[in-house]
Short mmCIF file of C-alpha atoms and ligand atoms in Angstrom, two decimals:
data_model
loop_
_atom_site.label_atom_id
_atom_site.label_comp_id
_atom_site.label_asym_id
_atom_site.label_seq_id
_atom_site.Cartn_x
_atom_site.Cartn_y
_atom_site.Cartn_z
CA UNK R 1 -38.87 -12.27 4.25
CA UNK R 2 -40.91 -9.20 3.54
CA UNK R 3 -44.58 -9.32 2.78
CA UNK R 4 -45.33 -7.56 -0.44
CA UNK R 5 -48.84 -6.53 -1.45
CA UNK R 6 -49.47 -7.11 -5.13
CA UNK R 7 -50.70 -3.90 -6.72
CA UNK R 8 -52.99 -3.75 -9.67
CA UNK R 9 -50.69 -3.30 -12.64
CA UNK R 10 -50.28 0.34 -13.58
CA UNK R 11 -52.00 1.18 -16.83
CA UNK R 12 -49.76 1.36 -19.84
CA UNK R 13 -50.81 4.98 -20.28
CA UNK R 14 -49.09 6.06 -17.06
CA UNK R 15 -45.93 4.23 -18.05
CA UNK R 16 -45.78 6.11 -21.31
CA UNK R 17 -46.19 9.45 -19.60
CA UNK R 18 -43.27 8.65 -17.30
CA UNK R 19 -40.77 8.82 -20.11
CA UNK R 20 -38.38 6.09 -21.26
CA UNK R 21 -41.04 3.67 -22.52
CA UNK R 22 -43.15 4.12 -25.58
CA UNK R 23 -41.26 6.63 -27.67
CA UNK R 24 -38.18 4.66 -28.49
CA UNK R 25 -37.00 4.08 -31.99
CA UNK R 26 -33.64 2.61 -32.90
CA UNK R 27 -31.04 5.26 -33.62
CA UNK R 28 -27.54 5.12 -35.02
CA UNK R 29 -25.00 5.29 -32.20
CA UNK R 30 -23.01 7.73 -34.31
CA UNK R 31 -26.01 10.08 -34.49
CA UNK R 32 -26.52 10.26 -30.76
CA UNK R 33 -25.49 13.51 -29.21
CA UNK R 34 -23.25 13.31 -26.19
CA UNK R 35 -20.75 15.95 -25.27
CA UNK R 36 -17.65 14.25 -23.97
CA UNK R 37 -17.09 16.16 -20.78
CA UNK R 38 -20.29 17.62 -19.58
CA UNK R 39 -19.78 16.84 -15.92
CA UNK R 40 -20.72 19.52 -13.45
CA UNK R 41 -17.53 20.51 -11.66
CA UNK R 42 -17.23 20.33 -7.88
CA UNK R 43 -14.64 22.05 -5.75
CA UNK R 44 -14.94 19.32 -3.13
CA UNK R 45 -12.15 17.48 -4.91
CA UNK R 46 -12.29 14.27 -2.91
CA UNK R 47 -15.98 13.89 -3.73
CA UNK R 48 -15.45 14.62 -7.42
CA UNK R 49 -12.62 12.11 -7.48
CA UNK R 50 -14.81 9.32 -6.12
CA UNK R 51 -17.50 10.16 -8.67
CA UNK R 52 -14.93 9.91 -11.44
CA UNK R 53 -14.40 13.62 -12.05
CA UNK R 54 -17.63 15.44 -11.32
CA UNK R 55 -21.37 15.07 -11.29
CA UNK R 56 -22.79 13.56 -14.48
CA UNK R 57 -26.12 15.15 -15.46
CA UNK R 58 -28.92 12.61 -15.50
CA UNK R 59 -27.10 10.21 -13.23
CA UNK R 60 -28.46 8.68 -10.05
CA UNK R 61 -26.03 8.32 -7.16
CA UNK R 62 -26.82 6.37 -4.01
CA UNK R 63 -24.91 7.22 -0.85
CA UNK R 64 -25.13 4.75 1.98
CA UNK R 65 -23.70 4.77 5.46
CA UNK R 66 -24.28 4.09 9.13
CA UNK R 67 -26.55 6.37 11.16
CA UNK R 68 -24.90 9.62 12.15
CA UNK R 69 -21.84 9.08 9.99
CA UNK R 70 -22.40 12.32 8.09
CA UNK R 71 -24.41 11.55 4.96
CA UNK R 72 -26.73 14.53 5.29
CA UNK R 73 -23.82 16.78 6.15
CA UNK R 74 -21.80 15.79 3.10
CA UNK R 75 -24.71 16.13 0.69
CA UNK R 76 -25.77 19.46 2.14
CA UNK R 77 -22.23 20.67 1.54
CA UNK R 78 -22.41 19.44 -2.05
CA UNK R 79 -25.82 21.10 -2.46
CA UNK R 80 -24.56 24.40 -1.03
CA UNK R 81 -21.71 24.35 -3.44
CA UNK R 82 -23.58 23.30 -6.56
CA UNK R 83 -26.20 25.97 -5.82
CA UNK R 84 -23.59 28.63 -6.55
CA UNK R 85 -23.79 27.61 -10.22
CA UNK R 86 -27.29 26.29 -10.80
CA UNK R 87 -30.53 25.57 -8.93
CA UNK R 88 -30.49 22.72 -6.44
CA UNK R 89 -33.43 21.11 -4.65
CA UNK R 90 -32.74 19.44 -1.31
CA UNK R 91 -35.58 17.33 0.01
CA UNK R 92 -35.59 15.88 3.47
CA UNK R 93 -38.04 13.49 5.04
CA UNK R 94 -36.02 13.21 8.20
CA UNK R 95 -35.30 16.69 9.45
CA UNK R 96 -37.17 19.95 9.84
CA UNK R 97 -36.44 23.06 7.78
CA UNK R 98 -35.02 24.73 10.88
CA UNK R 99 -32.62 21.88 11.55
CA UNK R 100 -31.31 21.99 8.01
CA UNK R 101 -30.96 25.77 8.05
CA UNK R 102 -28.99 25.54 11.29
CA UNK R 103 -26.71 22.93 9.80
CA UNK R 104 -26.18 25.04 6.68
CA UNK R 105 -25.24 28.03 8.84
CA UNK R 106 -22.79 25.89 10.77
CA UNK R 107 -21.22 24.59 7.55
CA UNK R 108 -20.85 28.09 6.13
CA UNK R 109 -19.40 29.58 9.29
CA UNK R 110 -16.03 31.10 8.63
CA UNK R 111 -13.80 32.38 11.39
CA UNK R 112 -11.47 34.31 9.14
CA UNK R 113 -14.01 36.44 7.34
CA UNK R 114 -17.72 37.03 7.63
CA UNK R 115 -19.88 33.96 7.26
CA UNK R 116 -20.31 32.87 3.68
CA UNK R 117 -23.70 33.77 2.24
CA UNK R 118 -26.27 31.07 1.68
CA UNK R 119 -26.63 30.66 -2.08
CA UNK R 120 -29.85 31.98 -3.57
CA UNK R 121 -30.47 28.95 -5.69
CA UNK R 122 -30.70 26.34 -2.95
CA UNK R 123 -34.29 25.25 -2.43
CA UNK R 124 -35.47 23.14 0.45
CA UNK R 125 -38.55 21.00 0.87
CA UNK R 126 -39.33 18.75 3.81
CA UNK R 127 -41.55 16.15 2.27
CA UNK R 128 -41.84 12.39 2.10
CA UNK R 129 -44.48 12.14 -0.60
CA UNK R 130 -42.80 11.45 -3.92
CA UNK R 131 -45.57 13.09 -5.97
CA UNK R 132 -45.16 16.29 -3.97
CA UNK R 133 -41.41 16.16 -4.45
CA UNK R 134 -41.80 15.68 -8.21
CA UNK R 135 -44.21 18.63 -8.29
CA UNK R 136 -41.52 20.78 -6.64
CA UNK R 137 -38.97 19.52 -9.13
CA UNK R 138 -41.00 20.79 -12.06
CA UNK R 139 -41.44 24.09 -10.17
CA UNK R 140 -37.78 24.67 -9.27
CA UNK R 141 -36.21 22.95 -12.31
CA UNK R 142 -33.00 22.04 -10.47
CA UNK R 143 -29.80 20.65 -11.96
CA UNK R 144 -29.30 18.59 -8.82
CA UNK R 145 -31.89 16.88 -6.64
CA UNK R 146 -30.96 15.47 -3.22
CA UNK R 147 -33.32 12.97 -1.56
CA UNK R 148 -32.71 12.48 2.16
CA UNK R 149 -33.50 9.61 2.42
CA UNK R 150 -34.85 7.09 -0.07
CA UNK R 151 -36.25 5.01 2.84
CA UNK R 152 -38.52 7.82 4.01
CA UNK R 153 -39.82 8.63 0.55
CA UNK R 154 -43.19 7.12 -0.28
CA UNK R 155 -45.16 6.68 -3.42
CA UNK R 156 -48.83 7.32 -2.63
CA UNK R 157 -51.06 4.55 -3.86
CA UNK R 158 -48.74 1.80 -2.78
CA UNK R 159 -50.10 0.16 0.31
CA UNK R 160 -46.85 -0.90 1.91
CA UNK R 161 -45.20 1.35 4.47
CA UNK R 162 -42.26 3.69 3.98
CA UNK R 163 -38.93 1.93 3.75
CA UNK R 164 -40.44 -1.37 2.60
CA UNK R 165 -39.02 -3.21 -0.35
CA UNK R 166 -41.73 -2.22 -2.80
CA UNK R 167 -41.74 1.46 -1.71
CA UNK R 168 -37.99 1.86 -1.98
CA UNK R 169 -37.84 0.11 -5.32
CA UNK R 170 -40.75 2.03 -6.80
CA UNK R 171 -39.52 5.43 -5.59
CA UNK R 172 -36.02 4.77 -6.85
CA UNK R 173 -37.26 3.76 -10.30
CA UNK R 174 -39.46 6.85 -10.54
CA UNK R 175 -36.49 9.02 -9.66
CA UNK R 176 -34.32 7.25 -12.17
CA UNK R 177 -36.86 7.86 -14.88
CA UNK R 178 -36.92 11.52 -13.86
CA UNK R 179 -33.13 11.72 -14.07
CA UNK R 180 -32.87 10.00 -17.45
CA UNK R 181 -35.63 12.00 -19.10
CA UNK R 182 -34.71 15.41 -17.69
CA UNK R 183 -30.96 15.31 -17.18
CA UNK R 184 -31.25 16.22 -13.51
CA UNK R 185 -28.57 14.60 -11.37
CA UNK R 186 -30.19 12.80 -8.43
CA UNK R 187 -28.42 11.97 -5.16
CA UNK R 188 -30.18 9.48 -2.93
CA UNK R 189 -29.24 8.93 0.69
CA UNK R 190 -29.72 5.35 1.79
CA UNK R 191 -29.73 3.85 5.26
CA UNK R 192 -27.61 0.87 6.02
CA UNK R 193 -28.86 -2.24 7.82
CA UNK R 194 -27.06 -3.82 10.76
CA UNK R 195 -25.34 -6.18 8.36
CA UNK R 196 -23.89 -3.24 6.46
CA UNK R 197 -25.91 -3.44 3.26
CA UNK R 198 -28.06 -0.59 2.03
CA UNK R 199 -31.51 -1.17 3.51
CA UNK R 200 -34.12 -2.19 1.03
CA UNK R 201 -33.81 -4.46 -1.90
CA UNK R 202 -30.52 -5.32 -3.49
CA UNK R 203 -32.20 -4.18 -6.68
CA UNK R 204 -31.75 -0.59 -5.50
CA UNK R 205 -28.08 -0.90 -6.30
CA UNK R 206 -28.95 -2.01 -9.83
CA UNK R 207 -31.34 0.86 -10.42
CA UNK R 208 -28.78 3.57 -9.70
CA UNK R 209 -25.65 4.46 -11.68
CA UNK R 210 -23.27 4.90 -8.80
CA UNK R 211 -23.16 3.49 -5.29
CA UNK R 212 -21.01 5.19 -2.69
CA UNK R 213 -20.47 4.21 0.91
CA UNK R 214 -19.48 6.63 3.61
CA UNK R 215 -17.50 4.72 6.19
CA UNK R 216 -15.62 5.45 9.32
CA UNK R 217 -15.43 4.83 12.97
CA UNK R 218 -17.94 6.89 14.92
CA UNK R 219 -15.34 7.60 17.54
CA UNK R 220 -12.81 8.93 15.07
CA UNK R 221 -13.14 11.92 12.87
CA UNK R 222 -11.92 10.32 9.63
CA UNK R 223 -14.45 9.30 7.01
CA UNK R 224 -13.83 7.33 3.86
CA UNK R 225 -16.08 7.75 0.87
CA UNK R 226 -15.80 4.61 -1.18
CA UNK R 227 -17.26 3.87 -4.58
CA UNK R 228 -18.48 0.30 -4.99
CA UNK R 229 -20.26 0.73 -8.30
CA UNK R 230 -19.79 3.46 -10.84
CA UNK R 231 -21.05 3.62 -14.40
CA UNK R 232 -19.03 6.80 -15.01
CA UNK R 233 -15.69 6.10 -13.39
CA UNK R 234 -13.40 3.66 -11.70
CA UNK R 235 -14.69 1.80 -8.66
CA UNK R 236 -12.80 1.34 -5.47
CA UNK R 237 -11.76 4.95 -5.53
CA UNK R 238 -11.76 6.49 -2.08
CA UNK R 239 -12.01 10.01 -0.80
CA UNK R 240 -10.77 10.84 2.66
CA UNK R 241 -12.52 13.42 4.81
CA UNK R 242 -12.34 14.66 8.32
CA UNK R 243 -15.62 15.33 10.07
CA UNK R 244 -15.72 18.38 12.24
CA UNK R 245 -17.70 21.38 13.34
CA UNK R 246 -17.68 22.81 9.82
CA UNK R 247 -18.67 19.57 8.19
CA UNK R 248 -16.48 17.36 6.08
CA UNK R 249 -13.13 18.78 5.16
CA UNK R 250 -10.92 17.06 2.65
CA UNK R 251 -7.78 15.45 3.95
CA UNK R 252 -5.15 16.35 1.41
CA UNK R 253 -2.48 14.01 2.71
CA UNK R 254 -4.22 11.09 4.44
CA UNK R 255 -1.07 9.10 5.19
CA UNK R 256 0.40 12.02 7.07
CA UNK R 257 -2.82 12.40 9.05
CA UNK R 258 -2.93 8.72 9.95
CA UNK R 259 0.67 8.78 11.18
CA UNK R 260 0.33 11.91 13.29
CA UNK R 261 0.83 11.26 16.97
CA UNK R 262 2.98 8.19 16.46
CA UNK R 263 5.40 7.37 19.25
CA UNK R 264 8.69 6.73 17.53
CA UNK R 265 10.73 3.82 18.91
CA UNK R 266 7.98 2.53 21.12
CA UNK R 267 7.70 -1.26 21.01
CA UNK R 268 4.53 -2.58 19.42
CA UNK R 269 4.17 -0.17 16.54
CA UNK R 270 4.77 -0.80 12.83
CA UNK R 271 3.90 1.06 9.66
CA UNK R 272 2.02 -0.72 6.88
CA UNK R 273 1.17 0.56 3.42
CA UNK R 274 -2.31 -0.45 2.37
CA UNK R 275 -4.04 0.27 -0.92
CA UNK R 276 -7.44 1.93 -0.84
CA UNK R 277 -8.46 1.57 -4.45
CA UNK R 278 -5.66 3.09 -6.43
CA UNK R 279 -4.42 5.12 -3.53
CA UNK R 280 -1.70 3.97 -1.15
CA UNK R 281 -2.17 4.85 2.50
CA UNK R 282 0.36 4.57 5.28
CA UNK R 283 -1.14 3.42 8.56
CA UNK R 284 0.27 2.68 11.94
CA UNK R 285 -0.50 -0.77 13.30
CA UNK R 286 -0.13 -1.30 17.01
CA UNK R 287 0.23 -4.58 18.83
CA UNK R 288 0.13 -5.32 22.52
CA UNK R 289 0.69 -8.61 24.24
CA UNK R 290 -0.10 -9.02 27.87
CA UNK R 291 -0.18 -12.13 30.09
CA UNK R 292 -3.60 -13.78 30.23
CA UNK R 293 -4.99 -13.40 33.71
CA UNK R 294 -7.48 -16.24 33.55
CA UNK R 295 -9.08 -18.61 31.10
CA UNK R 296 -8.37 -18.59 27.39
CA UNK R 297 -6.02 -16.02 25.91
CA UNK R 298 -7.87 -13.31 24.05
CA UNK R 299 -7.30 -12.10 20.52
CA UNK R 300 -8.74 -8.65 20.00
CA UNK R 301 -8.33 -7.05 16.56
CA UNK R 302 -9.48 -3.53 15.93
CA UNK R 303 -9.33 -2.56 12.26
CA UNK R 304 -8.10 -5.90 10.93
CA UNK R 305 -9.87 -9.18 10.34
CA UNK R 306 -10.11 -11.55 13.31
CA UNK R 307 -9.16 -14.61 11.27
CA UNK R 308 -6.19 -12.79 9.79
CA UNK R 309 -4.97 -12.07 13.31
CA UNK R 310 -5.37 -15.73 14.27
CA UNK R 311 -3.37 -16.77 11.21
CA UNK R 312 -0.53 -14.34 11.90
CA UNK R 313 -0.46 -15.41 15.55
CA UNK R 314 -0.36 -19.08 14.60
CA UNK R 315 2.51 -18.54 12.17
CA UNK R 316 4.46 -16.55 14.77
CA UNK R 317 3.86 -19.36 17.23
CA UNK R 318 4.72 -22.34 15.04
CA UNK R 319 7.31 -20.97 12.64
CA UNK R 320 9.12 -18.49 14.83
CA UNK R 321 8.63 -20.14 18.18
CA UNK R 322 7.18 -17.00 19.71
CA UNK R 323 5.32 -18.07 22.84
CA UNK R 324 1.93 -16.43 22.59
CA UNK R 325 -0.16 -19.23 24.10
CA UNK R 326 -0.57 -17.50 27.42
CA UNK R 327 -0.69 -13.98 26.11
CA UNK R 328 -3.66 -11.80 25.30
CA UNK R 329 -3.08 -10.05 21.97
CA UNK R 330 -4.54 -6.72 20.95
CA UNK R 331 -4.04 -5.22 17.52
CA UNK R 332 -5.19 -1.75 16.63
CA UNK R 333 -5.14 0.20 13.38
CA UNK R 334 -4.66 3.84 14.36
CA UNK R 335 -7.22 6.33 13.08
CA UNK R 336 -10.18 3.95 12.91
CA UNK R 337 -9.31 2.68 9.45
CA UNK R 338 -10.36 -0.80 8.36
CA UNK R 339 -7.53 -2.69 6.70
CA UNK R 340 -8.81 -5.66 4.75
CA UNK R 341 -5.66 -6.42 2.83
CA UNK R 342 -3.25 -9.28 3.58
CA UNK R 343 -0.46 -6.86 2.63
CA UNK R 344 -0.61 -5.60 6.19
CA UNK R 345 0.23 -9.05 7.62
CA UNK R 346 3.91 -8.29 8.00
CA UNK R 347 3.27 -5.09 9.91
CA UNK R 348 0.80 -6.91 12.17
CA UNK R 349 3.34 -9.66 12.86
CA UNK R 350 6.06 -7.08 13.53
CA UNK R 351 3.87 -5.11 15.91
CA UNK R 352 3.00 -8.23 17.91
CA UNK R 353 6.57 -9.54 17.99
CA UNK R 354 7.86 -6.11 18.87
CA UNK R 355 5.56 -5.90 21.85
CA UNK R 356 6.23 -9.47 22.97
CA UNK R 357 10.00 -8.94 22.87
CA UNK R 358 9.99 -5.32 24.02
CA UNK R 359 12.05 -4.40 20.97
CA UNK R 360 10.96 -1.45 18.84
CA UNK R 361 10.53 -1.64 15.07
CA UNK R 362 12.90 0.60 13.08
CA UNK R 363 11.11 3.93 13.04
CA UNK R 364 12.00 4.83 9.46
CA UNK R 365 10.80 1.54 7.93
CA UNK R 366 7.60 0.51 6.26
CA UNK R 367 6.65 -3.16 6.24
CA UNK R 368 4.70 -4.67 3.37
CA UNK R 369 3.90 -8.30 2.65
CA UNK R 370 1.47 -11.15 2.99
CA UNK R 371 2.37 -14.04 5.30
CA UNK R 372 1.91 -17.63 4.12
CA UNK R 373 1.27 -20.60 6.36
CA UNK R 374 4.85 -21.88 6.08
CA UNK R 375 6.15 -18.59 7.37
CA UNK R 376 7.09 -17.35 3.92
CA UNK R 377 6.59 -13.79 2.76
CA UNK R 378 4.45 -13.33 -0.32
CA UNK R 379 4.45 -10.54 -2.85
CA UNK R 380 1.49 -8.18 -2.99
CA UNK R 381 0.19 -6.00 -5.81
CA UNK R 382 1.05 -2.42 -6.68
CA UNK R 383 4.34 -2.47 -4.80
CA UNK R 384 5.85 0.49 -6.66
CA UNK R 385 2.93 2.74 -5.80
CA UNK R 386 3.23 1.75 -2.16
CA UNK R 387 6.94 2.44 -2.08
CA UNK R 388 6.50 5.83 -3.75
CA UNK R 389 4.07 6.88 -1.04
CA UNK R 390 6.58 5.79 1.62
CA UNK R 391 9.27 7.90 -0.10
CA UNK R 392 6.92 10.88 -0.15
CA UNK R 393 6.50 10.66 3.59
CA UNK R 394 10.22 10.46 4.23
CA UNK R 395 10.63 6.79 5.11
CA UNK R 396 14.17 5.56 4.61
CA UNK R 397 13.66 1.87 4.06
CA UNK R 398 11.08 -0.72 3.22
CA UNK R 399 11.01 -4.40 4.12
CA UNK R 400 9.15 -6.29 1.43
CA UNK R 401 8.91 -9.84 0.03
CA UNK R 402 11.66 -11.09 -2.29
CA UNK R 403 10.57 -10.97 -5.88
CA UNK R 404 11.51 -13.70 -8.25
CA UNK R 405 10.81 -12.02 -11.53
CA UNK R 406 12.89 -8.92 -12.14
CA UNK R 407 10.60 -6.12 -13.16
CA UNK R 408 11.06 -2.40 -13.24
CA UNK R 409 13.47 -1.12 -10.60
CA UNK R 410 12.03 0.03 -7.30
CA UNK R 411 11.49 3.77 -6.86
CA UNK R 412 14.50 5.84 -5.90
CA UNK R 413 15.00 7.39 -2.51
CA UNK R 414 14.28 4.36 -0.38
CA UNK R 415 16.38 1.39 0.59
CA UNK R 416 14.44 -1.75 -0.27
CA UNK R 417 15.19 -4.84 1.79
CA UNK R 418 13.79 -8.01 0.25
CA UNK R 419 13.10 -10.89 2.61
CA UNK R 420 12.11 -14.44 1.76
CA UNK R 421 10.57 -15.34 5.07
CA UNK R 422 8.85 -13.73 7.96
CA UNK R 423 11.84 -14.57 10.16
CA UNK R 424 14.26 -12.72 7.85
CA UNK R 425 11.92 -9.75 7.64
CA UNK R 426 11.56 -9.47 11.39
CA UNK R 427 15.32 -9.78 11.91
CA UNK R 428 15.67 -6.75 9.68
CA UNK R 429 12.78 -4.82 11.14
CA UNK R 430 13.28 -5.15 14.88
CA UNK R 431 15.94 -3.21 16.71
CA UNK R 432 17.67 -5.03 19.53
CA UNK R 433 15.95 -4.57 22.86
CA UNK R 434 17.78 -1.62 24.36
CA UNK R 435 16.58 -2.52 27.83
CA UNK R 436 15.51 1.09 28.20
CA UNK R 437 11.97 1.94 28.91
CA UNK R 438 10.93 4.25 26.12
CA UNK R 439 8.38 5.80 28.41
CA UNK R 440 10.76 7.02 31.13
CA UNK R 441 9.65 10.57 30.52
CA UNK R 442 6.88 10.04 33.03
N1 ATP Z 1 -21.63 21.06 15.98
C1 ATP Z 1 -21.06 19.95 15.53
N2 ATP Z 1 -19.73 19.85 15.49
C2 ATP Z 1 -19.13 18.76 15.04
N3 ATP Z 1 -19.77 17.68 14.59
C3 ATP Z 1 -21.10 17.72 14.59
C4 ATP Z 1 -21.80 18.84 15.07
N4 ATP Z 1 -23.11 18.56 14.94
C5 ATP Z 1 -23.21 17.32 14.42
N5 ATP Z 1 -21.99 16.80 14.23
C6 ATP Z 1 -21.69 15.49 13.69
O1 ATP Z 1 -22.55 15.20 12.62
C7 ATP Z 1 -23.05 13.88 12.75
C8 ATP Z 1 -24.42 13.78 12.15
O2 ATP Z 1 -24.27 14.02 10.76
P1 ATP Z 1 -25.42 13.73 9.74
O3 ATP Z 1 -26.72 14.18 10.31
O4 ATP Z 1 -24.97 14.30 8.45
O5 ATP Z 1 -25.39 12.16 9.67
P2 ATP Z 1 -26.32 11.22 8.80
O6 ATP Z 1 -25.42 10.19 8.25
O7 ATP Z 1 -27.14 12.01 7.88
O8 ATP Z 1 -27.20 10.57 9.94
P3 ATP Z 1 -28.67 9.95 9.82
O9 ATP Z 1 -28.48 8.58 9.30
O10 ATP Z 1 -29.15 9.94 11.23
O11 ATP Z 1 -29.46 10.84 8.93
C9 ATP Z 1 -23.06 13.62 14.23
O12 ATP Z 1 -22.88 12.25 14.52
C10 ATP Z 1 -21.88 14.42 14.72
O13 ATP Z 1 -20.73 13.60 14.73
MG1 MG Z 2 -29.22 12.31 7.77
#
């Protein structure tokens, strides 16, 4: 519950002067002027991809994410780049001018050549007062306006404090009106609450055109930029970045990055193919079982859902007779990725079984499939796309659910093994226990 002070209603005069209202007459749709592709191009390809192909003039984009995940970094990079073509205004209510300048210098540092120059057309204002920001906008006349962050921006005249529901909503609507009437693209940075939603009213997500989330594990360098709402492109697109000294760099081949450092033929490791939007990603799933020392056995998932782990464990226990009752189970998705899909069930089951039996999973196999309660293997969507990605990364075979309807043939270059049940799949996936300790190198 948030207390909200009722303001005297703004006079109709001020609403008219803000644009949108009061000058509308019905027009023929065919008469309305709209160039088809007027997006501003971006060389940060992963970012453009998530936006649906570039920045749409007059659009409002909200970028949310946990503290310290890299929101300011990413948008400063975008601002630096856009400023090479047209004026950009970056406003910050959170950091000093010096801090931002230092970050910009760090982002532009280049070992190979001299440092890249700071573009002339990037303007900076450290301000929280929306009226002052709007005054600067009419001064600078930017193509792109970045607000860092919407929670620190305040509309004078409203009594509630910065970041409150009414402030956030009012500021966001003012900025939307600015964007729609002037054609300036506006990027808003939004903080995320503990529960993971963008702080402030849910209505904020309705006001803007596009909502992006920057996600990732703070202890890993990978960041996923995910679109959850987009009026100008497909949702559930993701961009993959790596956060480093020089800011966010695009990861051209994410699957390869997530598989780097894998120990081939070690028990307890399996490769799953998960879909992030329309993009297949290969990830390594690790399982470890270890005797419970006291009390209840523990189930510790990292990167997969806790209940999913319980389900897979229960099926292994009841349908395959794997004794896990006195074993602690740890499951880890390498690289800090969150895998929400049931399609990773089979790889999770294989990783656990592999560790429990000390038998490695075939190193050149990918495992895809959802596990049902009777121990059956269920088909998952977009199988061809998943298999193609596995082929691209040089995997030799794939263990997948049996399909009952013949569709298009599976992609070439990979041996596809169809299994009806989890038991069949694991028989195919696990190598016999060689009795050797894979780790004898030490
Ligand atoms: N010199 C550096 N080298 C590598 N990474 C750095 C360096 N300086 C900062 N970082 C990274 O940048 C992160 C902060 O990024 P940024 O300020 O863009 O996050 P943010 O999402 O805007 O955070 P906030 O919510 O606090 O505004 C730090 O957590 C750190 O990981
Ligand atoms: Mg920030």
